[in-house]
Short mmCIF file of C-alpha atoms and ligand atoms in Angstrom, two decimals:
data_model
loop_
_atom_site.label_atom_id
_atom_site.label_comp_id
_atom_site.label_asym_id
_atom_site.label_seq_id
_atom_site.Cartn_x
_atom_site.Cartn_y
_atom_site.Cartn_z
CA MET V 21 -56.62 62.17 5.97
CA SER V 22 -54.81 59.59 8.47
CA THR V 23 -53.86 56.39 7.20
CA GLN V 24 -54.69 52.98 9.29
CA ALA V 25 -50.60 52.89 9.33
CA ASP V 26 -50.05 56.13 10.90
CA ASN V 27 -53.10 55.98 13.09
CA THR V 28 -51.17 52.17 14.31
CA HIS V 29 -47.57 54.92 14.93
CA MET V 30 -49.80 57.41 17.14
CA GLN V 31 -51.86 54.90 19.11
CA ARG V 32 -47.79 53.28 19.99
CA GLN V 33 -46.64 54.62 23.27
CA THR V 34 -43.15 52.85 23.47
CA PRO V 35 -40.61 53.51 20.27
CA ASP V 36 -40.48 50.82 18.07
CA TYR V 37 -36.93 51.05 16.59
CA GLY V 38 -37.98 47.39 13.51
CA LEU V 39 -37.27 44.57 12.53
CA ASP V 40 -33.88 44.32 10.57
CA ALA V 41 -34.40 42.52 7.32
CA GLY V 42 -38.10 41.56 8.80
CA LEU V 43 -39.82 39.35 6.34
CA LEU V 44 -36.65 36.95 6.27
CA VAL V 45 -36.61 36.79 10.19
CA TYR V 46 -40.75 35.48 9.81
CA ALA V 47 -40.43 33.76 7.69
CA MET V 48 -37.25 31.49 8.75
CA PHE V 49 -39.42 31.45 11.23
CA ILE V 50 -42.42 30.26 9.73
CA VAL V 51 -39.56 27.54 7.41
CA GLY V 52 -38.18 26.65 10.52
CA LEU V 53 -40.74 25.11 13.37
CA ALA V 54 -42.23 23.12 10.19
CA ALA V 55 -38.80 21.82 9.23
CA ALA V 56 -38.25 21.58 12.96
CA ILE V 57 -41.67 20.27 13.64
CA ILE V 58 -41.63 17.11 10.37
CA GLY V 59 -38.93 16.54 11.20
CA PHE V 60 -39.98 15.12 14.33
CA SER V 61 -42.42 13.62 13.81
CA LEU V 62 -40.66 11.39 11.04
CA VAL V 63 -38.29 10.45 13.85
CA LEU V 64 -41.32 9.46 15.50
CA THR V 65 -43.07 7.79 12.51
CA SER V 66 -40.18 6.54 10.40
CA SER V 67 -37.80 3.63 10.76
CA ARG V 68 -36.71 3.78 6.60
CA HIS V 69 -35.68 7.53 6.83
CA VAL V 70 -33.96 8.28 9.87
CA SER V 71 -31.15 10.78 8.71
CA LEU V 72 -33.71 12.17 6.10
CA ALA V 73 -35.62 12.88 9.43
CA TYR V 74 -32.18 14.21 11.45
CA ALA V 75 -31.52 16.05 8.75
CA VAL V 76 -35.33 18.31 8.31
CA GLN V 77 -35.06 18.48 11.85
CA ILE V 78 -31.64 19.84 12.23
CA PHE V 79 -31.96 22.52 9.36
CA GLY V 80 -35.71 23.15 11.04
CA PHE V 81 -33.40 24.46 14.18
CA CYS V 82 -30.85 25.89 12.26
CA CYS V 83 -33.67 28.52 11.33
CA LEU V 84 -34.94 28.47 15.22
CA ILE V 85 -31.88 29.46 16.19
CA LEU V 86 -30.61 31.76 12.79
CA ALA V 87 -34.29 34.08 13.06
CA ALA V 88 -33.91 34.47 16.74
CA LEU V 89 -30.55 35.24 16.54
CA MET V 90 -31.48 38.59 14.08
CA TYR V 91 -34.46 39.36 16.36
CA ALA V 92 -32.49 39.54 19.47
CA SER V 93 -29.76 41.88 17.56
CA SER V 94 -31.76 44.31 16.05
CA ARG V 95 -33.88 44.54 19.70
CA PHE V 96 -31.64 44.07 21.95
CA GLY V 97 -27.61 44.33 20.51
CA LYS V 98 -28.00 47.07 17.83
CA LEU V 99 -29.22 49.20 21.85
CA ARG V 100 -25.95 48.49 22.74
CA ALA V 101 -24.17 49.04 19.18
CA ARG V 102 -26.13 51.96 18.87
CA ASP V 103 -24.53 53.65 21.81
CA ARG V 104 -21.44 52.81 20.99
CA LEU V 105 -21.57 53.38 17.56
CA LEU V 106 -22.32 57.03 18.87
CA ALA V 107 -19.91 57.57 21.56
CA ARG V 108 -16.87 57.45 18.81
CA LEU V 109 -18.10 60.68 17.94
CA LYS V 110 -17.73 62.90 20.97
CA LEU V 111 -20.57 64.51 20.22
CA HIS V 112 -20.43 68.53 22.28
CA GLY V 113 -24.31 69.00 21.99
CA ASP V 114 -24.39 71.74 19.42
CA GLU V 115 -23.20 69.62 15.91
CA ALA V 116 -25.88 69.34 13.34
CA LEU V 117 -26.05 65.01 12.42
CA LEU V 118 -26.23 63.18 9.17
CA ASP V 119 -28.08 59.43 10.28
CA VAL V 120 -28.13 57.86 6.75
CA GLY V 121 -30.49 55.01 6.26
CA CYS V 122 -32.07 56.16 9.58
CA GLY V 123 -35.01 53.51 9.41
CA HIS V 124 -37.39 53.88 12.55
CA GLY V 125 -34.41 55.88 13.72
CA LEU V 126 -32.99 53.95 16.00
CA LEU V 127 -29.98 56.41 15.74
CA LEU V 128 -30.97 59.03 14.65
CA ILE V 129 -33.56 59.66 17.82
CA ALA V 130 -30.11 58.79 20.26
CA ALA V 131 -28.24 61.23 18.67
CA ALA V 132 -31.60 64.33 18.67
CA LYS V 133 -31.19 63.69 22.52
CA LEU V 134 -27.15 63.97 22.74
CA LEU V 135 -27.59 67.08 20.69
CA PRO V 136 -29.78 70.16 23.05
CA ARG V 137 -28.29 72.55 21.16
CA GLY V 138 -28.58 70.77 17.76
CA GLN V 139 -30.60 68.80 15.05
CA ALA V 140 -30.02 65.10 13.38
CA VAL V 141 -31.25 64.64 10.09
CA GLY V 142 -32.58 61.06 8.77
CA ILE V 143 -32.80 60.61 5.02
CA ASP V 144 -34.57 56.92 3.51
CA LEU V 145 -35.79 55.79 1.36
CA TRP V 146 -38.44 53.84 3.06
CA THR V 147 -37.69 49.82 1.93
CA GLN V 148 -38.37 46.95 3.33
CA ALA V 149 -34.51 46.48 4.72
CA GLN V 150 -36.29 46.96 7.63
CA TYR V 151 -40.02 45.92 8.08
CA ASP V 152 -42.66 48.17 8.21
CA ASN V 153 -40.59 51.12 7.45
CA SER V 154 -41.86 54.17 6.99
CA ARG V 155 -41.17 57.60 7.71
CA GLU V 156 -44.21 58.39 10.24
CA ALA V 157 -43.72 55.24 12.05
CA THR V 158 -40.31 58.13 12.73
CA LEU V 159 -41.06 60.65 13.15
CA SER V 160 -43.91 58.79 16.45
CA ASN V 161 -40.82 57.02 17.75
CA ALA V 162 -38.87 60.89 17.84
CA ALA V 163 -42.48 61.63 19.65
CA LEU V 164 -42.45 59.89 21.64
CA GLU V 165 -39.05 60.02 22.95
CA GLY V 166 -39.94 63.91 23.02
CA VAL V 167 -37.41 65.04 20.02
CA GLU V 168 -39.54 66.03 17.32
CA GLN V 169 -38.25 69.45 17.54
CA ARG V 170 -34.80 68.54 16.70
CA VAL V 171 -35.13 65.41 14.40
CA LYS V 172 -36.07 65.95 10.74
CA VAL V 173 -37.03 63.18 8.62
CA HIS V 174 -36.19 63.17 3.74
CA ASP V 175 -37.36 60.67 1.87
CA GLY V 176 -34.41 60.34 -0.79
CA ASP V 177 -31.10 57.53 -2.06
CA MET V 178 -28.35 58.08 -0.28
CA ARG V 179 -26.50 58.15 -3.38
CA LYS V 180 -27.77 61.05 -4.28
CA MET V 181 -28.74 63.41 -1.16
CA PRO V 182 -30.78 66.52 -1.68
CA PHE V 183 -28.30 68.31 0.94
CA ALA V 184 -25.92 71.61 0.44
CA ASP V 185 -22.37 70.56 0.37
CA ARG V 186 -21.36 70.69 4.25
CA SER V 187 -24.05 70.96 5.97
CA PHE V 188 -23.18 68.62 8.79
CA ASP V 189 -20.48 68.42 11.69
CA ALA V 190 -21.27 64.58 11.52
CA ALA V 191 -22.42 62.03 10.06
CA VAL V 192 -23.54 58.11 10.88
CA ALA V 193 -24.72 54.85 9.26
CA HIS V 194 -25.73 51.32 10.82
CA PHE V 195 -26.48 48.58 8.87
CA ALA V 196 -27.55 50.73 5.92
CA ILE V 197 -24.92 51.58 2.70
CA HIS V 198 -24.31 47.24 2.30
CA ASN V 199 -28.34 47.66 1.09
CA VAL V 200 -26.92 49.56 -2.03
CA PRO V 201 -26.95 47.02 -4.64
CA SER V 202 -23.66 47.94 -6.41
CA ARG V 203 -19.74 48.49 -5.45
CA GLU V 204 -19.70 51.97 -7.51
CA GLY V 205 -23.52 52.59 -5.89
CA ARG V 206 -21.99 52.04 -2.11
CA ARG V 207 -19.17 53.93 -3.43
CA GLU V 208 -21.28 57.32 -4.24
CA ALA V 209 -22.93 57.03 -1.02
CA ILE V 210 -19.50 57.24 0.16
CA ARG V 211 -18.59 60.26 -1.59
CA GLU V 212 -21.80 61.61 -0.62
CA ILE V 213 -21.43 61.76 2.88
CA VAL V 214 -18.37 63.32 2.19
CA ARG V 215 -19.66 66.33 -0.02
CA THR V 216 -22.04 66.95 2.58
CA LEU V 217 -19.33 67.20 5.77
CA SER V 218 -18.07 70.28 7.46
CA PRO V 219 -14.62 70.82 7.26
CA GLY V 220 -13.25 69.12 10.69
CA GLY V 221 -16.86 66.37 10.24
CA GLN V 222 -16.43 63.03 11.26
CA VAL V 223 -18.19 59.94 10.02
CA ALA V 224 -18.83 56.46 11.74
CA ILE V 225 -20.85 53.27 9.81
CA SER V 226 -21.02 50.31 11.41
CA ASP V 227 -21.73 47.36 8.98
CA ILE V 228 -22.09 43.57 8.69
CA PHE V 229 -19.90 44.08 4.80
CA GLY V 230 -18.19 46.58 2.81
CA LEU V 231 -16.08 47.83 5.01
CA LYS V 232 -13.26 47.45 3.25
CA LEU V 233 -14.79 49.13 0.11
CA TYR V 234 -15.82 52.19 2.30
CA ALA V 235 -12.81 52.71 3.64
CA ASP V 236 -11.32 53.31 0.84
CA GLU V 237 -13.76 55.20 -0.57
CA LEU V 238 -12.66 57.07 1.94
CA ARG V 239 -9.00 57.43 1.21
CA LYS V 240 -9.40 58.50 -1.91
CA SER V 241 -12.25 61.03 -0.92
CA GLU V 242 -9.14 62.84 1.30
CA MET V 243 -10.64 61.85 4.54
CA THR V 244 -8.03 61.68 7.88
CA ASP V 245 -7.70 59.70 10.67
CA VAL V 246 -9.84 56.72 8.55
CA GLU V 247 -9.93 53.23 10.75
CA ILE V 248 -11.32 50.36 11.17
CA SER V 249 -12.50 48.42 14.47
CA GLU V 250 -12.27 45.37 15.85
CA LEU V 251 -15.77 42.85 15.17
CA SER V 252 -18.00 43.35 17.29
CA PHE V 253 -20.43 40.41 18.05
CA TRP V 254 -23.64 42.85 20.31
CA THR V 255 -25.50 42.59 16.36
CA PHE V 256 -26.17 39.48 14.09
CA PRO V 257 -24.36 38.89 11.98
CA PRO V 258 -21.27 40.55 13.69
CA ALA V 259 -20.38 44.46 12.41
CA ARG V 260 -17.28 46.88 12.02
CA THR V 261 -17.18 50.78 12.36
CA VAL V 262 -15.35 52.49 9.90
CA THR V 263 -14.20 56.27 11.63
CA ALA V 264 -12.26 59.44 10.00
CA ARG V 265 -12.62 62.92 9.55
CA LYS V 266 -12.59 65.90 7.47
CA PRO V 267 -9.57 67.43 7.07
CA SER V 268 -10.26 71.03 8.75
CA GLN V 269 -8.28 72.31 5.76
CA PRO V 270 -8.30 71.53 1.77
CA VAL V 271 -5.92 69.61 1.94
C1 SAM D 312 -31.19 47.47 7.67
S1 SAM D 312 -32.15 48.84 7.62
C2 SAM D 312 -31.04 50.12 9.05
C3 SAM D 312 -32.12 50.79 9.37
C4 SAM D 312 -30.96 51.99 10.77
N1 SAM D 312 -30.15 52.61 10.50
C5 SAM D 312 -30.86 51.62 11.99
O1 SAM D 312 -30.06 50.39 12.31
O2 SAM D 312 -31.90 51.00 12.54
C6 SAM D 312 -31.38 49.88 6.57
C7 SAM D 312 -32.26 51.40 6.34
O3 SAM D 312 -30.56 51.41 4.77
C8 SAM D 312 -32.21 52.05 3.48
N2 SAM D 312 -31.83 52.19 2.68
C9 SAM D 312 -31.82 51.35 1.93
N3 SAM D 312 -30.88 51.53 0.16
C10 SAM D 312 -31.09 52.67 0.94
C11 SAM D 312 -30.82 54.02 0.10
N4 SAM D 312 -30.58 53.90 -1.55
N5 SAM D 312 -30.39 54.89 0.20
C12 SAM D 312 -31.58 55.80 1.24
N6 SAM D 312 -32.46 54.84 2.75
C13 SAM D 312 -31.51 53.42 2.33
C14 SAM D 312 -33.16 51.39 4.49
O4 SAM D 312 -34.98 51.76 3.33
C15 SAM D 312 -33.46 51.06 5.52
O5 SAM D 312 -33.90 51.34 6.69
#
């Protein structure tokens, strides 16, 4: 029996790659709008609390600007960030690629398009780190983009992934690993990525913080060519990418 959520995704004609921290964005928009209006009315009506009125108004505008930047990041900037991240991997078209914390499939589906003879596999816990997150939404996006045959989605935790050692030629994670609450949890996720990579496999991880920790764990896991990029402003918050390669021969 199909659910209402399934039907909503089936009816959509264009893919929707999700709104990051959606509840926070909507809350900031509502609070910001209310504060801006209240502040504005106080400026007009109260002569005794003018500084308070301006402070409320400025707070409201700051919330609205932050909400707008986060919205634009999810809807536009992330598409450019996605293309830049995938370009770093120099895929040949026959690889098996893993997208860790794939959400609505932004990278997963773009990767599948670059892999006509390969496969893109996503894993996610479907938390509300992305608004209206679900495996059905991701599979619906893959179908709308015409790559459903080359996309697989697994439910699971990135700290303990249900994949055999050396399953993937490449792995990506975009704005996902920072959601794991503890530093040790984030290190576990990195070790899992390394475990599931084939010899010679490449990884590219973009995130808003934690890059030094990821790079450190990649080096400890004997990955080579570990590099952290400059800050990129295509997203809000801005992000860096760490890239690395698994040695072809055991070191
Ligand atoms: C901000 S979203 C980013 C989604 C996607 N990578 C993108 O850039 O659009 C973070 C994703 O990480 C997932 N996630 C958080 N913790 C996770 C965990 N421990 N294991 C697997 N996925 C997780 C969330 O469910 C969410 O889909």
